[in-house]
Coordinates of C-alpha atoms in Angstrom, one line a residue:
Chain A
M1 CA 9.4 20.0 54.0
K2 CA 10.4 16.5 53.4
Q3 CA 6.7 15.5 53.6
T4 CA 5.6 17.8 50.9
T5 CA 8.3 16.6 48.5
K6 CA 7.2 13.1 49.3
K7 CA 3.6 14.0 48.6
K8 CA 4.7 15.7 45.4
T9 CA 6.6 12.6 44.1
K10 CA 3.7 10.5 45.1
K11 CA 1.4 12.7 43.2
L12 CA 3.7 12.8 40.1
K13 CA 3.9 9.0 40.4
R14 CA 0.2 8.9 39.8
Y15 CA 0.8 10.6 36.4
I16 CA 3.3 8.2 35.0
P17 CA 0.8 6.0 33.1
L18 CA -0.4 9.2 31.5
Y19 CA 3.1 10.2 30.4
F20 CA 3.7 6.6 29.0
M21 CA 0.5 7.3 26.9
L22 CA 2.2 10.2 25.4
I23 CA 5.3 8.4 24.2
P24 CA 4.1 6.9 20.9
G25 CA 2.7 10.2 19.6
T26 CA 5.6 12.1 20.8
I27 CA 8.1 9.9 19.0
Y28 CA 6.0 9.9 15.9
L29 CA 5.8 13.8 15.8
I30 CA 9.5 14.0 16.4
I31 CA 10.3 11.9 13.4
N32 CA 7.7 13.0 11.1
N33 CA 7.5 16.6 11.9
Y34 CA 10.4 17.8 13.9
I35 CA 13.4 16.2 12.1
P36 CA 12.3 17.5 8.7
M37 CA 12.1 21.0 10.2
A38 CA 15.8 20.7 11.2
G39 CA 16.4 19.2 7.7
L40 CA 15.6 22.5 6.2
V41 CA 19.3 23.3 6.6
L42 CA 19.5 21.2 3.4
A43 CA 18.7 24.6 1.5
F44 CA 22.2 25.7 2.4
K45 CA 24.0 22.7 1.6
K46 CA 25.6 21.2 -1.5
F47 CA 23.8 17.8 -1.0
N48 CA 25.3 14.4 -2.0
Y49 CA 23.9 11.1 -1.2
Q50 CA 27.3 9.9 0.3
D51 CA 27.3 12.5 3.1
G52 CA 23.6 12.6 3.5
M53 CA 21.3 15.2 5.0
W54 CA 23.5 16.4 7.9
K55 CA 27.2 15.9 6.7
S56 CA 27.0 17.4 3.1
P57 CA 29.1 20.4 2.8
W58 CA 27.6 23.9 3.3
N59 CA 26.9 25.8 0.1
G60 CA 26.0 29.3 1.4
L61 CA 23.2 31.0 -0.6
K62 CA 24.1 29.2 -3.9
N63 CA 21.0 27.2 -4.0
F64 CA 18.8 30.4 -3.7
K65 CA 20.8 32.1 -6.4
F66 CA 20.1 29.2 -8.7
L67 CA 16.4 29.1 -7.8
F68 CA 16.1 32.8 -8.7
T69 CA 18.0 32.6 -12.0
G70 CA 15.3 32.5 -14.7
N71 CA 11.6 33.1 -14.4
D72 CA 10.7 30.0 -12.6
A73 CA 10.7 31.5 -8.9
M74 CA 8.6 34.4 -10.0
I75 CA 6.1 32.1 -11.8
I76 CA 5.5 29.6 -9.1
I77 CA 5.2 32.4 -6.4
R78 CA 2.7 34.3 -8.7
N79 CA 0.7 31.1 -9.3
T80 CA 0.7 29.8 -5.8
I81 CA -0.5 33.1 -4.2
G82 CA -2.7 34.1 -7.2
Y83 CA -4.7 30.9 -7.3
N84 CA -5.2 31.0 -3.5
L85 CA -6.5 34.5 -3.6
V86 CA -9.1 33.7 -6.3
F87 CA -10.0 30.5 -4.4
I88 CA -10.5 32.5 -1.2
V89 CA -12.8 35.2 -2.7
F90 CA -14.8 32.9 -4.9
G91 CA -14.9 30.1 -2.5
T92 CA -16.2 32.1 0.3
A93 CA -18.8 33.9 -1.7
L94 CA -20.1 30.5 -3.1
A95 CA -20.0 28.8 0.2
I96 CA -22.0 31.6 1.9
T97 CA -24.6 31.5 -0.8
V98 CA -25.2 27.9 -0.5
A99 CA -25.3 27.9 3.2
I100 CA -28.0 30.7 3.2
L101 CA -29.9 28.6 0.6
L102 CA -29.5 25.5 2.6
N103 CA -30.9 27.3 5.8
A104 CA -33.9 28.5 3.7
V105 CA -34.9 25.0 2.9
M106 CA -37.8 23.9 5.2
S107 CA -38.1 20.2 4.6
Q108 CA -35.4 18.4 6.8
R109 CA -35.2 15.5 4.3
A110 CA -34.5 17.7 1.5
K111 CA -31.9 19.7 3.5
K112 CA -30.2 16.3 4.3
A113 CA -30.2 15.0 0.9
Y114 CA -28.6 18.4 -0.4
Q115 CA -25.9 18.3 2.2
T116 CA -25.1 14.8 1.4
L117 CA -24.7 15.3 -2.3
I118 CA -22.7 18.5 -2.2
L119 CA -20.1 16.7 0.0
I120 CA -19.4 13.9 -2.5
P121 CA -16.8 15.8 -4.6
Y122 CA -15.0 16.5 -1.3
L123 CA -14.7 12.8 -0.7
I124 CA -12.8 11.7 -3.8
S125 CA -9.2 11.5 -4.4
I126 CA -7.6 14.1 -6.7
V127 CA -6.5 11.2 -8.9
I128 CA -10.2 10.3 -9.6
V129 CA -10.8 14.0 -10.3
S130 CA -8.2 13.7 -12.9
Y131 CA -10.1 11.0 -14.5
I132 CA -13.2 12.9 -14.6
G133 CA -11.4 15.8 -16.1
F134 CA -9.9 13.4 -18.7
A135 CA -13.3 12.0 -19.5
F136 CA -14.5 15.5 -20.3
M137 CA -11.3 17.0 -22.0
S138 CA -9.4 14.2 -23.5
Q139 CA -8.3 15.0 -27.0
E140 CA -9.5 12.0 -28.9
S141 CA -12.4 10.6 -26.7
G142 CA -13.4 13.4 -24.5
F143 CA -17.1 14.1 -24.1
L144 CA -16.4 17.8 -24.7
N145 CA -14.6 17.3 -28.1
K146 CA -16.7 14.4 -29.2
S147 CA -20.2 15.7 -28.2
V148 CA -19.9 19.5 -27.8
F149 CA -17.2 21.0 -29.7
T150 CA -17.4 18.5 -32.6
E151 CA -16.8 21.2 -35.3
N152 CA -13.4 22.6 -33.9
P153 CA -12.2 20.5 -31.2
I154 CA -10.0 22.1 -28.6
Q155 CA -6.7 20.7 -27.4
W156 CA -7.5 21.0 -23.8
Y157 CA -4.2 19.8 -22.4
A158 CA -2.2 22.2 -24.6
T159 CA -4.1 25.4 -24.2
P160 CA -2.8 27.3 -21.3
K161 CA -5.2 30.2 -21.3
L162 CA -8.1 27.8 -20.4
W163 CA -6.5 26.3 -17.3
P164 CA -6.9 29.2 -14.7
F165 CA -10.6 28.8 -15.4
I166 CA -10.6 25.0 -15.3
L167 CA -8.6 24.8 -12.2
I168 CA -10.7 27.5 -10.3
F169 CA -13.7 25.7 -11.4
I170 CA -12.5 22.3 -10.2
H171 CA -11.1 23.7 -6.9
L172 CA -14.5 25.3 -6.3
W173 CA -16.5 22.1 -7.4
K174 CA -14.5 19.9 -5.0
N175 CA -14.4 22.1 -1.9
F176 CA -17.7 24.3 -1.9
G177 CA -19.7 21.6 -0.1
Y178 CA -17.3 21.5 2.9
N179 CA -17.1 25.2 3.4
S180 CA -20.9 25.6 2.9
I181 CA -21.4 23.3 5.9
I182 CA -19.1 25.3 8.1
Y183 CA -20.9 28.4 7.3
Y184 CA -24.3 26.6 7.6
A185 CA -23.3 25.5 11.1
T186 CA -22.7 29.2 12.0
I187 CA -26.2 30.2 10.5
I188 CA -28.2 27.8 12.5
G189 CA -26.3 29.0 15.5
I190 CA -27.9 32.3 15.1
D191 CA -30.5 33.4 17.7
P192 CA -34.0 32.6 15.9
T193 CA -35.6 35.4 18.0
L194 CA -33.6 37.9 15.8
F195 CA -35.4 36.7 12.7
E196 CA -38.8 36.3 14.5
A197 CA -38.4 40.1 15.4
A198 CA -37.4 41.1 12.0
E199 CA -40.3 39.3 10.5
I200 CA -42.8 41.2 12.8
D201 CA -41.1 44.4 11.8
G202 CA -41.9 43.5 8.2
A203 CA -38.3 42.8 7.1
S204 CA -38.2 40.9 3.8
K205 CA -36.1 37.7 3.5
W206 CA -33.5 39.6 1.6
Q207 CA -33.2 42.2 4.4
Q208 CA -33.0 39.6 6.9
I209 CA -30.0 38.1 5.1
L210 CA -28.5 41.4 4.6
H211 CA -28.9 42.7 8.2
I212 CA -28.9 39.6 10.4
T213 CA -27.3 36.5 8.6
L214 CA -24.3 38.3 6.9
P215 CA -23.3 40.3 9.9
S216 CA -23.5 37.2 12.2
L217 CA -21.2 35.3 9.7
K218 CA -18.6 38.1 10.0
T219 CA -16.4 36.4 12.5
T220 CA -16.5 33.0 10.8
I221 CA -15.7 34.7 7.3
I222 CA -12.8 36.5 8.8
T223 CA -11.4 33.6 10.6
L224 CA -11.7 31.3 7.7
T225 CA -10.1 33.8 5.5
L226 CA -7.2 34.6 7.7
L227 CA -6.6 30.8 8.0
S228 CA -6.7 30.4 4.2
I229 CA -4.2 33.4 4.0
G230 CA -2.0 31.4 6.5
R231 CA -1.7 28.7 3.8
I232 CA -1.3 31.0 0.9
F233 CA 2.2 29.5 0.0
Y234 CA 0.7 26.0 -0.2
S235 CA -1.2 24.5 -3.0
D236 CA -3.1 21.2 -3.5
F237 CA -0.3 19.4 -5.2
G238 CA -2.7 16.9 -7.1
L239 CA -4.8 19.7 -8.6
F240 CA -1.9 21.5 -10.2
Y241 CA 0.1 18.4 -11.0
Q242 CA -2.2 15.4 -11.8
V243 CA -5.4 17.3 -13.1
P244 CA -3.5 19.0 -15.9
M245 CA -1.8 15.6 -16.6
N246 CA 1.7 17.0 -15.8
S247 CA 1.5 18.6 -19.2
G248 CA 4.6 20.6 -19.9
L249 CA 2.8 23.1 -22.2
L250 CA 0.7 24.2 -19.3
L251 CA 3.4 24.8 -16.8
D252 CA 3.1 28.6 -17.0
V253 CA -0.2 28.5 -15.4
T254 CA 0.0 25.3 -13.5
N255 CA 3.3 25.4 -11.8
T256 CA 3.1 26.2 -8.1
I257 CA 5.7 25.8 -5.4
D258 CA 4.6 22.4 -4.6
T259 CA 4.7 21.0 -8.0
Y260 CA 8.0 22.9 -8.6
V261 CA 9.6 21.3 -5.5
Y262 CA 8.3 17.8 -6.5
R263 CA 9.6 17.9 -10.1
A264 CA 13.0 19.4 -9.1
L265 CA 13.5 16.8 -6.4
L266 CA 12.2 13.5 -8.0
T267 CA 12.3 14.1 -11.8
M268 CA 15.4 16.3 -12.1
N269 CA 17.1 15.3 -8.9
D270 CA 18.0 18.8 -8.2
V271 CA 18.1 18.8 -4.5
G272 CA 19.6 22.2 -4.2
R273 CA 16.9 24.0 -6.0
S274 CA 14.1 22.1 -4.6
S275 CA 15.3 22.5 -0.9
A276 CA 15.7 26.2 -1.5
A277 CA 12.1 26.4 -2.8
G278 CA 10.9 24.3 0.0
F279 CA 12.8 26.4 2.5
L280 CA 11.3 29.6 1.4
Q281 CA 7.7 28.0 1.4
S282 CA 8.2 26.7 5.0
I283 CA 9.5 30.0 6.4
L284 CA 7.3 32.5 4.5
G285 CA 4.4 30.0 5.5
F286 CA 5.3 30.1 9.1
I287 CA 5.7 34.0 9.2
I288 CA 2.2 34.5 7.5
V289 CA 0.5 31.9 9.7
W290 CA 2.1 33.9 12.7
L291 CA 1.1 37.1 11.4
T292 CA -2.6 36.0 10.5
N293 CA -2.9 34.4 14.0
Q294 CA -2.1 37.8 15.7
L295 CA -4.9 39.3 13.4
V296 CA -7.3 36.5 14.3
K297 CA -6.6 37.1 18.0
K298 CA -7.6 40.8 17.5
V299 CA -10.9 39.9 15.8
D300 CA -11.9 36.9 17.8
K301 CA -9.8 35.4 20.7
D302 CA -11.7 32.2 20.7
N303 CA -10.8 31.4 17.0
A304 CA -7.2 32.1 17.4
L305 CA -5.0 29.1 16.6
F306 CA -2.5 29.6 19.4
Chain B
M1 CA -52.8 34.5 0.4
L2 CA -50.7 36.6 -1.8
K3 CA -47.8 36.6 0.8
K4 CA -48.1 32.7 0.8
K5 CA -47.7 32.6 -2.9
K6 CA -44.7 34.8 -2.9
F7 CA -43.0 32.6 -0.2
K8 CA -43.6 29.7 -2.3
S9 CA -41.9 31.0 -5.4
E10 CA -39.0 32.0 -3.4
S11 CA -38.7 28.5 -1.9
V12 CA -38.9 27.1 -5.5
I13 CA -36.0 29.2 -6.5
V14 CA -33.9 27.9 -3.4
H15 CA -34.6 24.3 -4.3
L16 CA -34.0 24.9 -8.0
V17 CA -30.6 26.4 -7.3
L18 CA -29.7 23.7 -4.9
I19 CA -30.8 21.1 -7.2
V20 CA -28.6 22.5 -10.0
L21 CA -25.5 22.5 -7.7
C22 CA -26.2 18.8 -6.8
V23 CA -26.5 17.8 -10.3
I24 CA -23.1 19.6 -11.1
C25 CA -21.6 17.7 -8.3
I26 CA -23.0 14.2 -9.5
V27 CA -23.1 14.5 -13.3
P28 CA -19.3 14.1 -13.7
F29 CA -19.3 10.8 -11.9
L30 CA -22.2 9.5 -14.2
L31 CA -19.9 10.3 -17.3
V32 CA -17.1 8.2 -15.7
F33 CA -19.6 5.4 -14.9
M34 CA -21.3 5.4 -18.3
S35 CA -18.0 5.5 -20.1
S36 CA -16.9 2.3 -17.9
I37 CA -19.8 0.3 -19.3
T38 CA -19.7 1.5 -22.8
E39 CA -18.6 -1.1 -25.4
E40 CA -14.9 -0.4 -26.6
K41 CA -15.6 0.1 -30.3
T42 CA -18.4 2.7 -29.5
L43 CA -16.0 4.3 -27.3
L44 CA -13.4 4.8 -29.8
M45 CA -16.0 6.1 -32.3
N46 CA -18.1 8.4 -30.1
G47 CA -15.8 9.1 -27.2
Y48 CA -17.0 9.1 -23.6
S49 CA -20.6 9.8 -23.5
F50 CA -23.5 10.0 -21.0
F51 CA -25.8 8.0 -23.5
P52 CA -23.6 5.3 -25.2
E53 CA -24.9 3.3 -28.2
A54 CA -23.7 0.0 -27.0
Y55 CA -22.9 -1.3 -23.6
S56 CA -20.6 -3.8 -22.3
L57 CA -19.4 -5.1 -19.0
Y58 CA -16.1 -6.3 -20.5
S59 CA -13.8 -3.9 -18.6
Y60 CA -15.2 -5.1 -15.3
T61 CA -14.7 -8.7 -16.2
Y62 CA -11.1 -7.8 -17.3
I63 CA -10.4 -6.2 -13.9
F64 CA -11.9 -9.0 -11.8
T65 CA -10.5 -11.9 -13.7
G66 CA -6.9 -12.9 -14.2
N67 CA -5.9 -10.1 -16.6
G68 CA -6.4 -7.4 -14.3
S69 CA -4.6 -9.1 -11.3
T70 CA -2.4 -5.9 -10.7
I71 CA -5.6 -3.9 -10.2
L72 CA -7.1 -6.5 -7.8
H73 CA -3.7 -6.6 -6.0
G74 CA -3.9 -2.6 -5.8
Y75 CA -7.3 -3.0 -4.2
F76 CA -6.0 -5.2 -1.6
V77 CA -3.1 -2.9 -0.8
S78 CA -5.6 0.0 -0.4
F79 CA -7.8 -1.9 1.8
F80 CA -4.9 -3.2 3.9
I81 CA -3.4 0.3 4.5
T82 CA -6.7 1.8 5.2
I83 CA -7.6 -0.7 7.7
V84 CA -4.3 -1.0 9.5
G85 CA -3.5 2.8 9.1
T86 CA -6.9 4.0 10.5
A87 CA -6.8 1.6 13.5
A88 CA -3.1 2.5 14.3
S89 CA -4.1 6.1 14.0
I90 CA -7.2 6.1 16.2
V91 CA -5.2 4.3 18.9
M92 CA -2.4 6.8 18.7
T93 CA -4.8 9.7 18.6
L94 CA -6.7 8.4 21.6
L95 CA -3.5 7.8 23.6
F96 CA -2.2 11.2 23.0
A97 CA -5.5 13.2 23.4
Y98 CA -6.5 11.6 26.7
P99 CA -3.5 12.8 28.8
L100 CA -3.8 16.2 27.0
S101 CA -7.5 16.5 28.2
R102 CA -6.5 15.9 31.8
K103 CA -6.3 19.4 33.2
D104 CA -4.5 18.2 36.2
L105 CA -1.7 16.7 34.3
P106 CA 1.7 18.6 34.9
A107 CA 3.4 19.8 31.8
R108 CA 0.3 19.4 29.7
N109 CA 0.7 22.6 27.9
I110 CA 4.2 21.8 26.8
F111 CA 2.7 18.8 25.0
A112 CA 0.0 20.7 23.6
F113 CA 2.2 23.1 22.2
F114 CA 4.4 20.4 20.8
V115 CA 1.4 19.3 18.8
F116 CA 0.2 22.8 17.8
F117 CA 3.5 23.7 16.4
T118 CA 3.5 21.0 13.8
M119 CA 0.6 22.8 12.3
L120 CA 2.4 26.1 12.1
F121 CA 5.8 25.0 10.8
R122 CA 6.5 22.2 8.4
G123 CA 9.8 20.9 7.0
G124 CA 8.2 20.2 3.7
L125 CA 8.8 17.6 1.0
V126 CA 12.6 17.7 0.6
P127 CA 13.9 17.0 4.2
S128 CA 10.9 14.5 4.8
Y129 CA 11.7 12.6 1.6
M130 CA 15.6 12.5 2.5
M131 CA 14.8 11.4 6.0
W132 CA 12.4 8.6 5.1
T133 CA 14.5 7.4 2.2
Q134 CA 18.0 7.8 3.6
I135 CA 17.7 7.3 7.4
F136 CA 14.7 5.0 7.6
S137 CA 15.1 3.4 4.1
I138 CA 11.3 3.1 3.9
K139 CA 11.1 2.8 0.1
N140 CA 8.9 0.0 -1.3
S141 CA 7.2 -1.2 1.9
Y142 CA 3.8 -1.0 3.5
A143 CA 5.2 1.2 6.1
A144 CA 5.9 3.8 3.5
L145 CA 2.3 3.9 2.6
I146 CA 1.0 4.1 6.2
I147 CA 3.6 5.9 8.3
P148 CA 4.6 9.2 6.6
N149 CA 2.2 12.1 7.3
L150 CA -0.9 10.1 7.7
L151 CA -0.5 8.3 10.9
M152 CA -1.2 11.1 13.3
N153 CA -3.0 14.4 12.4
A154 CA -2.3 17.3 14.9
F155 CA -5.7 18.8 14.2
Y156 CA -7.6 15.5 15.0
I157 CA -5.6 15.3 18.3
I158 CA -6.8 18.6 19.2
M159 CA -10.4 17.9 18.2
M160 CA -10.4 14.6 20.2
R161 CA -9.0 16.4 23.3
T162 CA -11.5 19.1 23.0
Y163 CA -14.2 16.4 22.8
F164 CA -12.9 14.6 25.9
S165 CA -12.6 17.7 28.1
S166 CA -15.8 19.2 26.9
T167 CA -18.2 16.0 27.2
I168 CA -16.7 13.7 29.7
P169 CA -17.3 15.1 33.3
V170 CA -14.1 15.0 35.5
E171 CA -16.2 13.2 38.3
L172 CA -16.5 10.2 36.1
I173 CA -12.7 9.8 35.8
E174 CA -12.3 10.4 39.5
A175 CA -14.9 7.9 40.3
A176 CA -13.2 5.3 38.0
Q177 CA -10.0 6.1 39.9
I178 CA -11.4 5.6 43.3
D179 CA -12.8 2.3 42.0
G180 CA -9.2 1.4 41.3
G181 CA -9.0 1.7 37.5
T182 CA -5.7 2.2 36.0
E183 CA -5.4 5.1 33.5
G184 CA -5.3 2.5 30.6
K185 CA -8.4 1.0 31.7
I186 CA -10.1 4.4 32.2
L187 CA -9.3 5.3 28.7
W188 CA -10.4 2.0 27.2
K189 CA -13.5 1.3 29.3
V190 CA -14.8 4.7 30.1
I191 CA -13.4 7.3 27.8
A192 CA -13.5 5.6 24.5
P193 CA -17.0 4.2 24.6
L194 CA -18.2 7.5 25.6
S195 CA -16.5 9.1 22.6
K196 CA -18.0 6.9 20.0
P197 CA -19.3 9.7 17.8
M198 CA -16.0 11.5 17.7
I199 CA -14.1 8.3 17.0
A200 CA -16.5 7.7 14.2
T201 CA -15.9 11.0 12.7
L202 CA -12.3 11.0 13.0
G203 CA -12.0 7.4 12.0
F204 CA -14.0 8.0 8.8
M205 CA -11.8 11.1 7.9
T206 CA -8.7 9.1 8.6
A207 CA -9.8 6.3 6.5
L208 CA -10.7 8.5 3.7
G209 CA -7.2 10.0 3.9
Y210 CA -5.6 6.5 3.6
W211 CA -7.9 5.3 0.8
N212 CA -7.4 8.5 -1.2
D213 CA -3.7 8.9 -0.5
W214 CA -1.5 8.8 -3.7
M215 CA 1.3 11.0 -2.5
N216 CA 3.2 8.5 -0.3
G217 CA 3.0 6.0 -3.1
L218 CA 4.2 8.5 -5.6
Y219 CA 7.2 9.4 -3.4
Y220 CA 8.2 6.2 -1.8
V221 CA 6.9 3.4 -4.0
T222 CA 8.6 2.1 -7.3
K223 CA 7.6 -1.6 -7.0
D224 CA 4.3 -2.8 -8.5
S225 CA 3.5 -5.0 -5.5
F226 CA 3.2 -1.9 -3.2
Y227 CA 0.9 0.0 -5.5
S228 CA -2.4 1.0 -4.0
I229 CA -5.4 1.4 -6.3
Q230 CA -4.8 5.4 -6.3
N231 CA -1.3 4.8 -7.5
I232 CA -2.3 2.5 -10.2
L233 CA -4.8 5.0 -11.4
N234 CA -2.1 7.7 -11.0
R235 CA 0.4 5.7 -13.2
M236 CA -2.1 4.9 -15.8
L237 CA -2.9 8.6 -16.3
M238 CA 0.8 9.5 -16.3
D239 CA 1.4 6.7 -19.0
I240 CA -1.4 8.4 -21.0
Q241 CA 0.2 11.6 -20.8
Y242 CA 3.8 10.2 -21.6
L243 CA 2.1 8.5 -24.6
T244 CA 0.7 11.8 -26.0
S245 CA 3.9 13.6 -25.5
A246 CA 5.9 10.6 -27.0
A247 CA 3.6 10.3 -29.9
A248 CA 4.2 14.0 -30.5
T249 CA 7.9 13.7 -30.5
Q250 CA 7.8 10.3 -32.4
M251 CA 9.6 8.5 -29.8
G252 CA 10.3 4.8 -30.3
N253 CA 8.7 3.0 -27.6
A254 CA 5.5 4.9 -27.7
A255 CA 3.8 1.9 -29.7
E256 CA 5.1 -0.6 -27.2
L257 CA 3.7 1.3 -24.3
A258 CA 0.5 1.9 -26.1
A259 CA -0.1 -1.8 -26.5
S260 CA 0.5 -2.6 -22.7
L261 CA -1.8 0.3 -21.7
P262 CA -5.3 -0.6 -20.6
S263 CA -8.0 0.4 -23.1
T264 CA -10.0 3.5 -22.9
G265 CA -13.0 1.8 -21.3
I266 CA -10.9 0.0 -18.7
R267 CA -9.3 3.2 -17.4
M268 CA -12.7 4.5 -16.5
S269 CA -13.9 1.2 -14.8
V270 CA -10.7 1.3 -12.6
A271 CA -11.7 4.8 -11.5
V272 CA -15.1 3.5 -10.7
V273 CA -13.8 0.6 -8.8
G274 CA -11.5 3.1 -6.8
L275 CA -14.5 5.2 -6.1
I276 CA -17.1 2.6 -5.0
P277 CA -15.9 1.7 -1.4
I278 CA -16.3 5.5 -0.5
L279 CA -19.7 5.8 -2.0
V280 CA -20.7 2.6 -0.2
I281 CA -19.4 3.6 3.2
Y282 CA -20.4 7.3 2.9
P283 CA -24.1 7.1 3.7
F284 CA -23.4 5.3 7.0
F285 CA -20.8 7.9 8.2
Q286 CA -22.5 11.0 6.5
K287 CA -24.0 12.3 9.7
Y288 CA -20.6 12.0 11.5
L289 CA -18.8 13.7 8.7
I290 CA -21.2 16.7 8.7
K291 CA -21.0 16.8 12.5
G292 CA -17.2 16.7 12.3
I293 CA -17.1 19.4 9.8
M294 CA -19.4 21.6 11.9
I295 CA -17.4 21.0 15.2
G296 CA -13.9 21.4 13.7
G297 CA -14.4 22.9 10.3
V298 CA -13.3 26.5 11.3
K299 CA -9.8 25.3 12.1
G300 CA -9.6 22.4 9.6

């Protein structure tokens, strides 16, 4: 008995250096990720800077009541979910199309060139994207007003009805390359004998895509879609804040949960409302990630997140 | 013969569509670049254009000589945080991923879940902001640009761990242990050199994250001396926006701000300057990036 415990402690001793290696990361994650989780209690507090995060007095559900007076809450939830759904549908369709096209390219050099070029928009910061947008859409000097719509220039940053299209276009432009490569990776993993057999049976390229490629992509499509649904309460802050140049006239179609939380916190200093909106985002986000993961598990165990 | 011809027309369409897509990806950058080398008066008259009537490199000389020193300083800040941040991040990721990859480590699953959970549940901006500013007083420091959110990425840890456990044979680690190697030495001398492709992939993605980050600067920095190039770009854009709204409402200091604002052409050349390092480095890391997306993309 004594011998085995001794053996055990000796065995455990061997692992001490490994546990030491885990220390920096553990500390970082506790600070960067876990303390803010606990900080979500702020949503139920009447925050003041003197008492700080933990000692400010409780406020019941008042912050939420404030959040839901007026239209803001409805608009930001509608925009966040709405844009994400459109991004998912169009993004997936575009990415699959490009992946299939890439796979049809025979020349390795051309293939590599296409892959390299379509990834470039993915590499740049959203701030630079805003400059590109500005170069096209600026009121006084934009390319569109100066060279295309010279007769009746458009006030791009003051016309809300255009922005759903602009934002969708920019999102797709920036991200389709990345997603195409994910789907392309799945396509090149398909057993080539399937295509050879189909060829012998006289199937056209189109039939091969319909009956071999798309069915093989099914799990990837489902997994990626479910994972995107898991992030449906989150939005690309820069896309909705920076690209429309923080224009107040566009808020109806550009305000999402993330931009709302930022503005409420840092420009209006309204900790109550911003923490309430943030709380809803975190909790709803968690619930939906959990639900989608249960679904992923059913579809394809290997791709489940946890 | 006929079949071959049909095949050819098909592949022409494939190339055509892909070329159009590539052009759509590239052309916007061309507009920004051409605008940055357009002469200022032409710019005011004709706006941003792909084929300007007169060229000038004035805006670049402005940036790289005395007058544009804030921009140069921002460039320095960006390089500094990218290099320090990426190095620190890689070290921390290696240190965390290696023990997690050791199947014999007791309580390994607890640590794995500890990492996973951060991907599922987030505290969000408000508590994070309060913590970093109230408890750690991080405002206006290099730490504010390096530490929050960017230093460790749960997803990269998992990718690295998976790479270790799937490509490095256990026997190799055992052999190193028998030779008397400490765990630190094994990680540094055996594991890390064998994982160069993965380190290159994650290093590039982390560096990209640092170079492109403007949110930490937006939240935690108010002093010019800690503005990265992205934050300078961001502020210039916000000033333009403020100016248009101020001009619309006839506010007093609009003219003063307008005078201090970089001219139309300089804006675009700062954007080009912010872009160039990525475009220069990208070709060297392109294959790692594509590989990284292919390996990890589904969960990314």
